[in-house]
Every structure is written in structure tokens, then in C-alpha cells.
PDB file of C-alpha atoms in Angstrom:
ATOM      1  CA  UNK W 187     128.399 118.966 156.427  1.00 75.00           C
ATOM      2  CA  UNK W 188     125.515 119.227 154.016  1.00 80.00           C
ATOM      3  CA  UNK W 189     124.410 116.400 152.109  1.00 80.00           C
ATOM      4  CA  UNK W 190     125.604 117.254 147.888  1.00 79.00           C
ATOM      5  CA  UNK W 191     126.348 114.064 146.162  1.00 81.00           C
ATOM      6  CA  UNK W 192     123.003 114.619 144.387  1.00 82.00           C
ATOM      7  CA  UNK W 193     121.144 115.494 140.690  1.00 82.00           C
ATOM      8  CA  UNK W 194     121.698 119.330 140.534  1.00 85.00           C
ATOM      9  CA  UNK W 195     118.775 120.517 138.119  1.00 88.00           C
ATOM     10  CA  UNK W 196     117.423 124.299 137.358  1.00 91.00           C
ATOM     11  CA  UNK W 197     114.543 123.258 136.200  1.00 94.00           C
ATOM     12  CA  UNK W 198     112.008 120.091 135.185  1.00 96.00           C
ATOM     13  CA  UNK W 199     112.715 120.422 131.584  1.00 96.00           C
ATOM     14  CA  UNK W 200     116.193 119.162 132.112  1.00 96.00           C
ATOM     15  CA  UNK W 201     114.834 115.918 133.181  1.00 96.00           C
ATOM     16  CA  UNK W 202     115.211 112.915 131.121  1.00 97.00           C
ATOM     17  CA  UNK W 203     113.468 109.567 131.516  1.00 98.00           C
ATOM     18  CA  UNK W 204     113.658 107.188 129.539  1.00 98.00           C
ATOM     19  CA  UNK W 205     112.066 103.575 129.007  1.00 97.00           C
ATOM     20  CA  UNK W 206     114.193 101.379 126.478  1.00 96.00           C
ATOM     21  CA  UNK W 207     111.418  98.711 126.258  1.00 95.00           C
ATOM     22  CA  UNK W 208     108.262 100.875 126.516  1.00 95.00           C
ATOM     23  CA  UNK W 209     105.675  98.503 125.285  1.00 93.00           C
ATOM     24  CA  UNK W 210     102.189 100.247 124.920  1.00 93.00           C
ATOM     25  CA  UNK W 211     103.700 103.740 127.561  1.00 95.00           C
ATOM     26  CA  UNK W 212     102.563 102.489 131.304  1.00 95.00           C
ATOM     27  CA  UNK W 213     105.432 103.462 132.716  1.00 96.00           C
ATOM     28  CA  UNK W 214     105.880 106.631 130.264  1.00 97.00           C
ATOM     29  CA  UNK W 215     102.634 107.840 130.898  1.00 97.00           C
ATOM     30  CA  UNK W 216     102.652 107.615 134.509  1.00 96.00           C
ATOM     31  CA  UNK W 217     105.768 109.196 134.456  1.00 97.00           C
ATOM     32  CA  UNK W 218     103.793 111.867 133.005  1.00 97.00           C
ATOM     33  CA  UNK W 219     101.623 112.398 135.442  1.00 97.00           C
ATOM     34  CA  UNK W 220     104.421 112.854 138.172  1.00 97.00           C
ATOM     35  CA  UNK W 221     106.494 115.465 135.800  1.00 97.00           C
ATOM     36  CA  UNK W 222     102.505 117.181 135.058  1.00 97.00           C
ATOM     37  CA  UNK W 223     103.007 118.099 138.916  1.00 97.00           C
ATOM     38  CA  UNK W 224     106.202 118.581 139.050  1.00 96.00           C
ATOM     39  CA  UNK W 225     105.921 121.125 136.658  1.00 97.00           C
ATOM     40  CA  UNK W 226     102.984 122.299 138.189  1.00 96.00           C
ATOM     41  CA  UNK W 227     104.891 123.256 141.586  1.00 95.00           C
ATOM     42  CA  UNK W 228     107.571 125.179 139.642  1.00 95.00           C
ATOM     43  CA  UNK W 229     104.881 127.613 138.738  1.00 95.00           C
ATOM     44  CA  UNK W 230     104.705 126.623 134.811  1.00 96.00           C
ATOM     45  CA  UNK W 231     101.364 127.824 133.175  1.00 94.00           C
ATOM     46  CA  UNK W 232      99.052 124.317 132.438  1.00 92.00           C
ATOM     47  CA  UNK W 233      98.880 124.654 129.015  1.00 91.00           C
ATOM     48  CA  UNK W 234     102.268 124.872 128.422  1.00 93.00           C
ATOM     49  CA  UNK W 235     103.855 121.869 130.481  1.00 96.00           C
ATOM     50  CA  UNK W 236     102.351 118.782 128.146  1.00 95.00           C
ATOM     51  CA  UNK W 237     104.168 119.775 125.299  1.00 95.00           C
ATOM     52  CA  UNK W 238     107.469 120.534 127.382  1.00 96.00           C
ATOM     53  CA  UNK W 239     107.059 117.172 129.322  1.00 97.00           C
ATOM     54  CA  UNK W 240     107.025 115.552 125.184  1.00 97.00           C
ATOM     55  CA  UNK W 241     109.617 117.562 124.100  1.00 96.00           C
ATOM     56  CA  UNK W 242     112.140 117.326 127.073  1.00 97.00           C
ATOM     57  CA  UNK W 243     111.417 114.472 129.538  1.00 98.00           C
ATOM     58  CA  UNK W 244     110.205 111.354 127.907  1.00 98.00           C
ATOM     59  CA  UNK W 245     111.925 108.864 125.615  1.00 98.00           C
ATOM     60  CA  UNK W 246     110.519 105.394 124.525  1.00 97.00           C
ATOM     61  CA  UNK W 247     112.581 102.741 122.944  1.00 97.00           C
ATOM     62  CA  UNK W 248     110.760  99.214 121.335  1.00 96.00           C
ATOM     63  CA  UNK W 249     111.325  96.605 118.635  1.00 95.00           C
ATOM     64  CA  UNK W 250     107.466  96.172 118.284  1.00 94.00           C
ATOM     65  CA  UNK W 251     106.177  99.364 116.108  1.00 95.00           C
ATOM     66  CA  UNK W 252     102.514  98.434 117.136  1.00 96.00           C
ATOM     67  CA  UNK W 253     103.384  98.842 120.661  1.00 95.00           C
ATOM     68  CA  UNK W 254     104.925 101.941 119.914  1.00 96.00           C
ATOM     69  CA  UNK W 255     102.233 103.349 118.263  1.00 97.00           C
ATOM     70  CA  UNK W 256      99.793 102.704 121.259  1.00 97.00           C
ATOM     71  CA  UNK W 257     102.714 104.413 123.255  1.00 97.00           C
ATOM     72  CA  UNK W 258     102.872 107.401 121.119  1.00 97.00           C
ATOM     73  CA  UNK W 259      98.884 107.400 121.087  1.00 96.00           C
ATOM     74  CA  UNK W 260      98.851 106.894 124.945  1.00 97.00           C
ATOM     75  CA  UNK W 261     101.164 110.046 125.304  1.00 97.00           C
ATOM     76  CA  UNK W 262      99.201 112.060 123.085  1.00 95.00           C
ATOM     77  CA  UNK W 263      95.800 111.243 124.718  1.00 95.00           C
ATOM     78  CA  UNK W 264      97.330 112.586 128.092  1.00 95.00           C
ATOM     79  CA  UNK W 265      98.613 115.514 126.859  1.00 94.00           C
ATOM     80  CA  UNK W 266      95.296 116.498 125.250  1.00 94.00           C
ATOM     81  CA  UNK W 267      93.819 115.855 128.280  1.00 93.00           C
ATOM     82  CA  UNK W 268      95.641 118.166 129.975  1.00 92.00           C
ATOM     83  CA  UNK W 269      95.571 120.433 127.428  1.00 90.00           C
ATOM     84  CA  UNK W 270      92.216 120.703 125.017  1.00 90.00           C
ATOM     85  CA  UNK W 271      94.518 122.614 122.524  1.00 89.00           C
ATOM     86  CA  UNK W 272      97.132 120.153 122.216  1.00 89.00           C
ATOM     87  CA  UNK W 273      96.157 118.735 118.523  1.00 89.00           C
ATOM     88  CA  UNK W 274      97.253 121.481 117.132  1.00 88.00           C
ATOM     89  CA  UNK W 275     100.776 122.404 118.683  1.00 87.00           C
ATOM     90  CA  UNK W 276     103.529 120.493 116.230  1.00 87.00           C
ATOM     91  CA  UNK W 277     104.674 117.602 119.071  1.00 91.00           C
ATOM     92  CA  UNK W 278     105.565 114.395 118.621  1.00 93.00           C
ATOM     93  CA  UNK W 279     106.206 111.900 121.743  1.00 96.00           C
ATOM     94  CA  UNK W 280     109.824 111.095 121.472  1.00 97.00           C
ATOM     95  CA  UNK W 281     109.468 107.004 120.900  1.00 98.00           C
ATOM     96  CA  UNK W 282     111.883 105.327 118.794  1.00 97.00           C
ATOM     97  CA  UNK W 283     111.131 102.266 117.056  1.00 97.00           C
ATOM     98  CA  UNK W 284     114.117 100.104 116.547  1.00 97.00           C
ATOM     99  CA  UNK W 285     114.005  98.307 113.543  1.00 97.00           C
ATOM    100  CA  UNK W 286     116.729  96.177 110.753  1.00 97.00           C
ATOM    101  CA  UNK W 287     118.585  98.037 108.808  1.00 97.00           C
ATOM    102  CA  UNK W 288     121.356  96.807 106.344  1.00 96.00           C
ATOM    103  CA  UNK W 289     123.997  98.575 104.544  1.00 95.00           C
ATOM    104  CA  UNK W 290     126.171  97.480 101.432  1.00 92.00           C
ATOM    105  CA  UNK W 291     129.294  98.451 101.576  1.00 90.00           C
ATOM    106  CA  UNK W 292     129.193  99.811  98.040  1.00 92.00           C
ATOM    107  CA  UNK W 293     126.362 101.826  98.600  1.00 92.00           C
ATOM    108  CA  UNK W 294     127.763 103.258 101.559  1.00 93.00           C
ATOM    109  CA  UNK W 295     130.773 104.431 100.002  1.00 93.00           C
ATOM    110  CA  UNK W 296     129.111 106.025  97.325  1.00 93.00           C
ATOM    111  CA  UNK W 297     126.915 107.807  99.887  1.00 93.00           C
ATOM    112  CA  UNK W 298     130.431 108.730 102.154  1.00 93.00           C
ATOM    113  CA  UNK W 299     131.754 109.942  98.936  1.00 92.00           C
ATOM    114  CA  UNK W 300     128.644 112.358  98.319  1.00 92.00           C
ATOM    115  CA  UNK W 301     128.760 113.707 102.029  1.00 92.00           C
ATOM    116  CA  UNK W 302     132.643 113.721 102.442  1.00 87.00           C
ATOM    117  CA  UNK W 303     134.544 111.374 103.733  1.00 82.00           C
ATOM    118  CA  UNK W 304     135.305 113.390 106.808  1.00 88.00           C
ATOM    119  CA  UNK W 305     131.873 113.800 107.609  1.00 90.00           C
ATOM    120  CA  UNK W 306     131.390 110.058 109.113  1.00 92.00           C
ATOM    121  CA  UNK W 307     134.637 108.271 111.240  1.00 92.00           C
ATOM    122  CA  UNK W 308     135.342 105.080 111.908  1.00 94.00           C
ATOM    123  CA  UNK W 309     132.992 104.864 115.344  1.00 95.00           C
ATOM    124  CA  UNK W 310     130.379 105.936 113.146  1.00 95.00           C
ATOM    125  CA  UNK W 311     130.831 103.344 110.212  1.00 95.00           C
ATOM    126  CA  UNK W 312     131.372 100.762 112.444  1.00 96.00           C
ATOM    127  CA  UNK W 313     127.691 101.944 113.876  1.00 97.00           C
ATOM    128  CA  UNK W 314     126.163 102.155 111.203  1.00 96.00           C
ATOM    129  CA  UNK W 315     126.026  98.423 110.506  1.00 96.00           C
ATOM    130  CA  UNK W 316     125.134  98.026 114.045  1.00 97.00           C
ATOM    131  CA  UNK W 317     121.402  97.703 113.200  1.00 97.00           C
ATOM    132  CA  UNK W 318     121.143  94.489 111.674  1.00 96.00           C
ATOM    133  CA  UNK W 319     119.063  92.751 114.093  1.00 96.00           C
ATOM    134  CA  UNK W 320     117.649  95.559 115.337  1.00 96.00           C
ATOM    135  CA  UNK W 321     114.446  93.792 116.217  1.00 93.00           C
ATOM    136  CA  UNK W 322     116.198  90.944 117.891  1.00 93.00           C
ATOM    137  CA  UNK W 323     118.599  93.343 120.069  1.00 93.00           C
ATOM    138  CA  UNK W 324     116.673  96.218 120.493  1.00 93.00           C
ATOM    139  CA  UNK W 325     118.283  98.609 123.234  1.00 94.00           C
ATOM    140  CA  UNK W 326     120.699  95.998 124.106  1.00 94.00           C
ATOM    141  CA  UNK W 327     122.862  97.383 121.509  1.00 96.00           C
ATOM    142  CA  UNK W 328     125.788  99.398 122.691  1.00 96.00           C
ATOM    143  CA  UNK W 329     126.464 102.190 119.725  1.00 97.00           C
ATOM    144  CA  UNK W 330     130.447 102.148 119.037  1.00 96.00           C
ATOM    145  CA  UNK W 331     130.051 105.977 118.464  1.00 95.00           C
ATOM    146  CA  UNK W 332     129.679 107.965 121.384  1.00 94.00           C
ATOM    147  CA  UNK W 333     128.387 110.890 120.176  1.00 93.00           C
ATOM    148  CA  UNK W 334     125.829 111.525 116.456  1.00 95.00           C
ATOM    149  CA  UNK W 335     124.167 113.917 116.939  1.00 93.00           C
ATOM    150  CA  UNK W 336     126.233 116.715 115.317  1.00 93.00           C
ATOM    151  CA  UNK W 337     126.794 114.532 112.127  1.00 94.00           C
ATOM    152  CA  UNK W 338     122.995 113.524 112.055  1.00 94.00           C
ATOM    153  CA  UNK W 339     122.224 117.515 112.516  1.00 94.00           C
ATOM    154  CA  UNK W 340     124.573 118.001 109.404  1.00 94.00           C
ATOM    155  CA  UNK W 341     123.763 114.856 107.147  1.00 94.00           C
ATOM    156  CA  UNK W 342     119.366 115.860 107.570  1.00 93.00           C
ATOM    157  CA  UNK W 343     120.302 119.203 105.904  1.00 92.00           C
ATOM    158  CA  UNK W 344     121.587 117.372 103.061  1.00 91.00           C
ATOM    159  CA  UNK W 345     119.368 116.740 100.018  1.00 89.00           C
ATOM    160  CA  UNK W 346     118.959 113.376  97.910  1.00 90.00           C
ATOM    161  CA  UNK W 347     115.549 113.676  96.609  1.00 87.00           C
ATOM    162  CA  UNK W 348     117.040 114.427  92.682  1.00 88.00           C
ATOM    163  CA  UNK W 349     118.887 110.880  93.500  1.00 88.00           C
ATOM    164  CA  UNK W 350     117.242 107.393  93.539  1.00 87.00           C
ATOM    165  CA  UNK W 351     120.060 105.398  94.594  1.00 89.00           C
ATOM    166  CA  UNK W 352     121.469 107.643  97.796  1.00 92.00           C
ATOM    167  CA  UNK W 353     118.304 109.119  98.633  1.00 93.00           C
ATOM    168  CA  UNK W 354     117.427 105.545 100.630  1.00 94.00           C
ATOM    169  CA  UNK W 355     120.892 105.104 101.690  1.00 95.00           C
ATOM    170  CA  UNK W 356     120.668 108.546 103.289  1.00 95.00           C
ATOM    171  CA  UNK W 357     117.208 107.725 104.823  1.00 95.00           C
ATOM    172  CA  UNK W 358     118.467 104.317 106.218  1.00 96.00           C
ATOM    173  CA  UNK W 359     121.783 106.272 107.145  1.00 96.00           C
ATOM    174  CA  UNK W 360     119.518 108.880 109.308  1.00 96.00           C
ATOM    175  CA  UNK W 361     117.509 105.965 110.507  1.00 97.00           C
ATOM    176  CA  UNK W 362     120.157 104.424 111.894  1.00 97.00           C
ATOM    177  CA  UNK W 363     121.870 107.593 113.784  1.00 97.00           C
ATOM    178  CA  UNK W 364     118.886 108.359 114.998  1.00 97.00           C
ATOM    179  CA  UNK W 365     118.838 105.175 116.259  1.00 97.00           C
ATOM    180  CA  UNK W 366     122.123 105.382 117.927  1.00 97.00           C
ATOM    181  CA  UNK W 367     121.390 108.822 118.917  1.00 97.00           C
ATOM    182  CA  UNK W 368     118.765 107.292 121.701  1.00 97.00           C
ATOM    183  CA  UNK W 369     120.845 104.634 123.115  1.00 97.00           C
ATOM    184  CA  UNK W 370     123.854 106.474 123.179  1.00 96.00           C
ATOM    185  CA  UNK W 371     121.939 109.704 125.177  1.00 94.00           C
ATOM    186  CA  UNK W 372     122.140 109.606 129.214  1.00 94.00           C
ATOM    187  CA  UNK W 373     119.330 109.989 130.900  1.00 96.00           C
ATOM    188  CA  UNK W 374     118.576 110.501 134.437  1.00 95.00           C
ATOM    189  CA  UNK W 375     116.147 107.713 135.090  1.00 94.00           C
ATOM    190  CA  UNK W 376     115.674 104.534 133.328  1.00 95.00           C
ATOM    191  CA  UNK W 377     112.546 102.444 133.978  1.00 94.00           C
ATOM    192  CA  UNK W 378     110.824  99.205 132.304  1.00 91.00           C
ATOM    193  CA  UNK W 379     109.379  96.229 133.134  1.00 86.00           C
ATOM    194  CA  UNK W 380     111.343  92.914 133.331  1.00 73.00           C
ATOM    195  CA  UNK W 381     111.275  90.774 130.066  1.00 70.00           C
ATOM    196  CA  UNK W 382     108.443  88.520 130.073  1.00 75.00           C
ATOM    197  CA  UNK W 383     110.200  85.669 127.875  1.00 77.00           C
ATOM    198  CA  UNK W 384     112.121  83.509 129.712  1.00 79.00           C
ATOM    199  CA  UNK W 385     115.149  81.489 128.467  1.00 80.00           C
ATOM    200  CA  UNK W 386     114.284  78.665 126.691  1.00 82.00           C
ATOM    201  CA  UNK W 387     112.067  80.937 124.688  1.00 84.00           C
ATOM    202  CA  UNK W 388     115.721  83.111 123.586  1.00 86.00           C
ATOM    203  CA  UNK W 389     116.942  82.731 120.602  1.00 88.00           C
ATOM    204  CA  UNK W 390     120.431  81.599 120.248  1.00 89.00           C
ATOM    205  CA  UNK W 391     121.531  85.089 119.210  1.00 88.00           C
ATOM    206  CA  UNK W 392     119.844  87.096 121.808  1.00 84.00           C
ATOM    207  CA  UNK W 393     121.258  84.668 124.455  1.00 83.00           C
TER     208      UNK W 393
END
């Protein structure tokens, strides 16, 4: 019998790579380059597959925002090589820089208490203070909530800009399910390169 324990896709946009330690985008923007013809076999017009490979296929995750930038930058050169009109389409690369972020519990329940209680669970509390060391974990950390993305939709349409006080707890709140929206998304390939730092260079924590 035919072979059909396999990835069933209708098309290249469903395809979603992701590197959780992307560094300065090697592997992202070779990755690129495969999807570029990928797309290009499927018949898609060439100035519309770099902004559907940015919007749909490739996700970067680092601790090291400089490396991220050259990531993003990387990205962006490609697809304006591929597409001289690319500068001025609204795209962003999808890379997500990980970084600390801490919550008082005060603050937090003054913010719950603005949005409604109902509006973030337990799994998504307890997630929120996931984020601490952020920048020693990175995408090691396993989000207790298993799904954000409909709060995060509902909590960004929410305004705080005529308050001081909740208008940074909301940003650090969106940070953070944003955040946990990345590591908690499946993909359908994962690629990085090995850590460099070897174990007596770990710090207790990360060990």
C-alpha cells in the first residue's frame, strides 16, 4: 500500500520553520532560499513570495538582541533582493528577542482587575512570571499555557495609554505572551546550530 505517514500541506505558506537560537539568520536565510524555490515551483508570482516566506515560514528565537537585529537585517536584505520593491510593503521578519521580564504581584492584580479576571487563567499567570531569566533560558523555557494567542489578540486591543501605572504592566504583559506565543507554536522544522559554550562555562542555573 502507498506510503502516507507523511506532512500533508496545500501549499508553501503553511510551512513553518523555525530556529530557537538564530544568532545573526544563517540558517534562516538559507532556509529562505530553499522556500524562494519552493514557492517558485508552485507557480507563485516573484514579487509576491518574499513577503509570504516573512510572513508565514520563518521564525527566529535569541537572547542576544544584537544578533537578532543582524537576523532581522539579514532577512530583509534577501527579500529586497528578490524583490526591488520590498522597502515599502509593511513586513517585519518574525524574530523574537527573548528578554527579562518581572512582574509584581500587586501590579499584576491591578492590571487582572482592569482586564477581568476571566480574561487570564491560572496557566497563563503562572506564565507570565515565566520570563525572569529570559536571557539565561532563552527557548529552553517550556510556557505552562498551551495556548495565548486568543488572550494576547484580546488584551493588544485594550488601551492604557491615559494610565501610567498599567500601561507598562500591559506592555510587559504583551511582551511576555508574545513571548510564550513563539515557544508554545509547533512548527514543522526546527533547525540551529549546537551551543558553542561548553559546560564549565554554564552557569549554575542554566545547568
Amino acid at each position: 500500500t502507498p506510503e502516507k505517514d507523511f506532512l500533508q500541506l496545500q501549499s508553501p505558506e503553511e510551512i513553518k520553520i523555525c530556529d530557537p537560537a538564530c544568532g545573526s539568520g544563517h540558517m534562516l536565510v538559507y532556509a529562505f532560499e530553499l522556500l524562494y524555490s519552493i514557492y517558485e515551483e508552485e507557480g507563485y508570482e516573484s514579487s509576491q513570495i518574499p513577503q509570504k516566506i516573512l510572513e508565514n515560514n520563518l521564525y527566529g528565537i535569541e537572547i542576544d538582541s544584537r544578533a537578532a537585529q543582524l537576523s532581522a537585517f539579514a532577512l530583509t536584505m534577501k527579500a529586497r533582493d528578490k524583490d526591488k520593491r520590498f522597502f515599502s510593503r509593511p513586513v517585519q521578519p518574525n524574530i523574537c528577542v527573548l528578554e527579562n521580564i518581572h512582574f509584581d504581584k500587586g501590579e499584576l492584580k491591578a492590571y487582572m482587575d482592569a482586564v477581568g479576571r476571566n480574561m487570564i487563567n491560572d496557566e497563563i499567570y503562572d506564565t507570565l512570571f515565566q520570563f525572569e531569566e529570559a536571557n539565561n533560558f532563552g527557548s529552553l523555557i517550556r510556557p505552562k499555557a498551551t495556548d495565548v494567542s486568543g488572550v494576547l489578540k484580546k488584551l493588544k486591543d485594550k488601551d492604557f495609554s491615559n494610565d501610567i501605572f498599567l500601561s507598562k504592566v500591559d506592555e510587559n504583559v504583551l511582551k511576555a505572551l508574545t513571548f510564550a506565543d513563539y515557544l508554545i507554536s509547533k512548527y514543522h522544522i526546527a533547525i540551529t546550530n549546537p551551543p558553542y559554550m561548553g559546560n564549565r562555562s554554564l552557569n549554575p542555573r542554566l545547568k
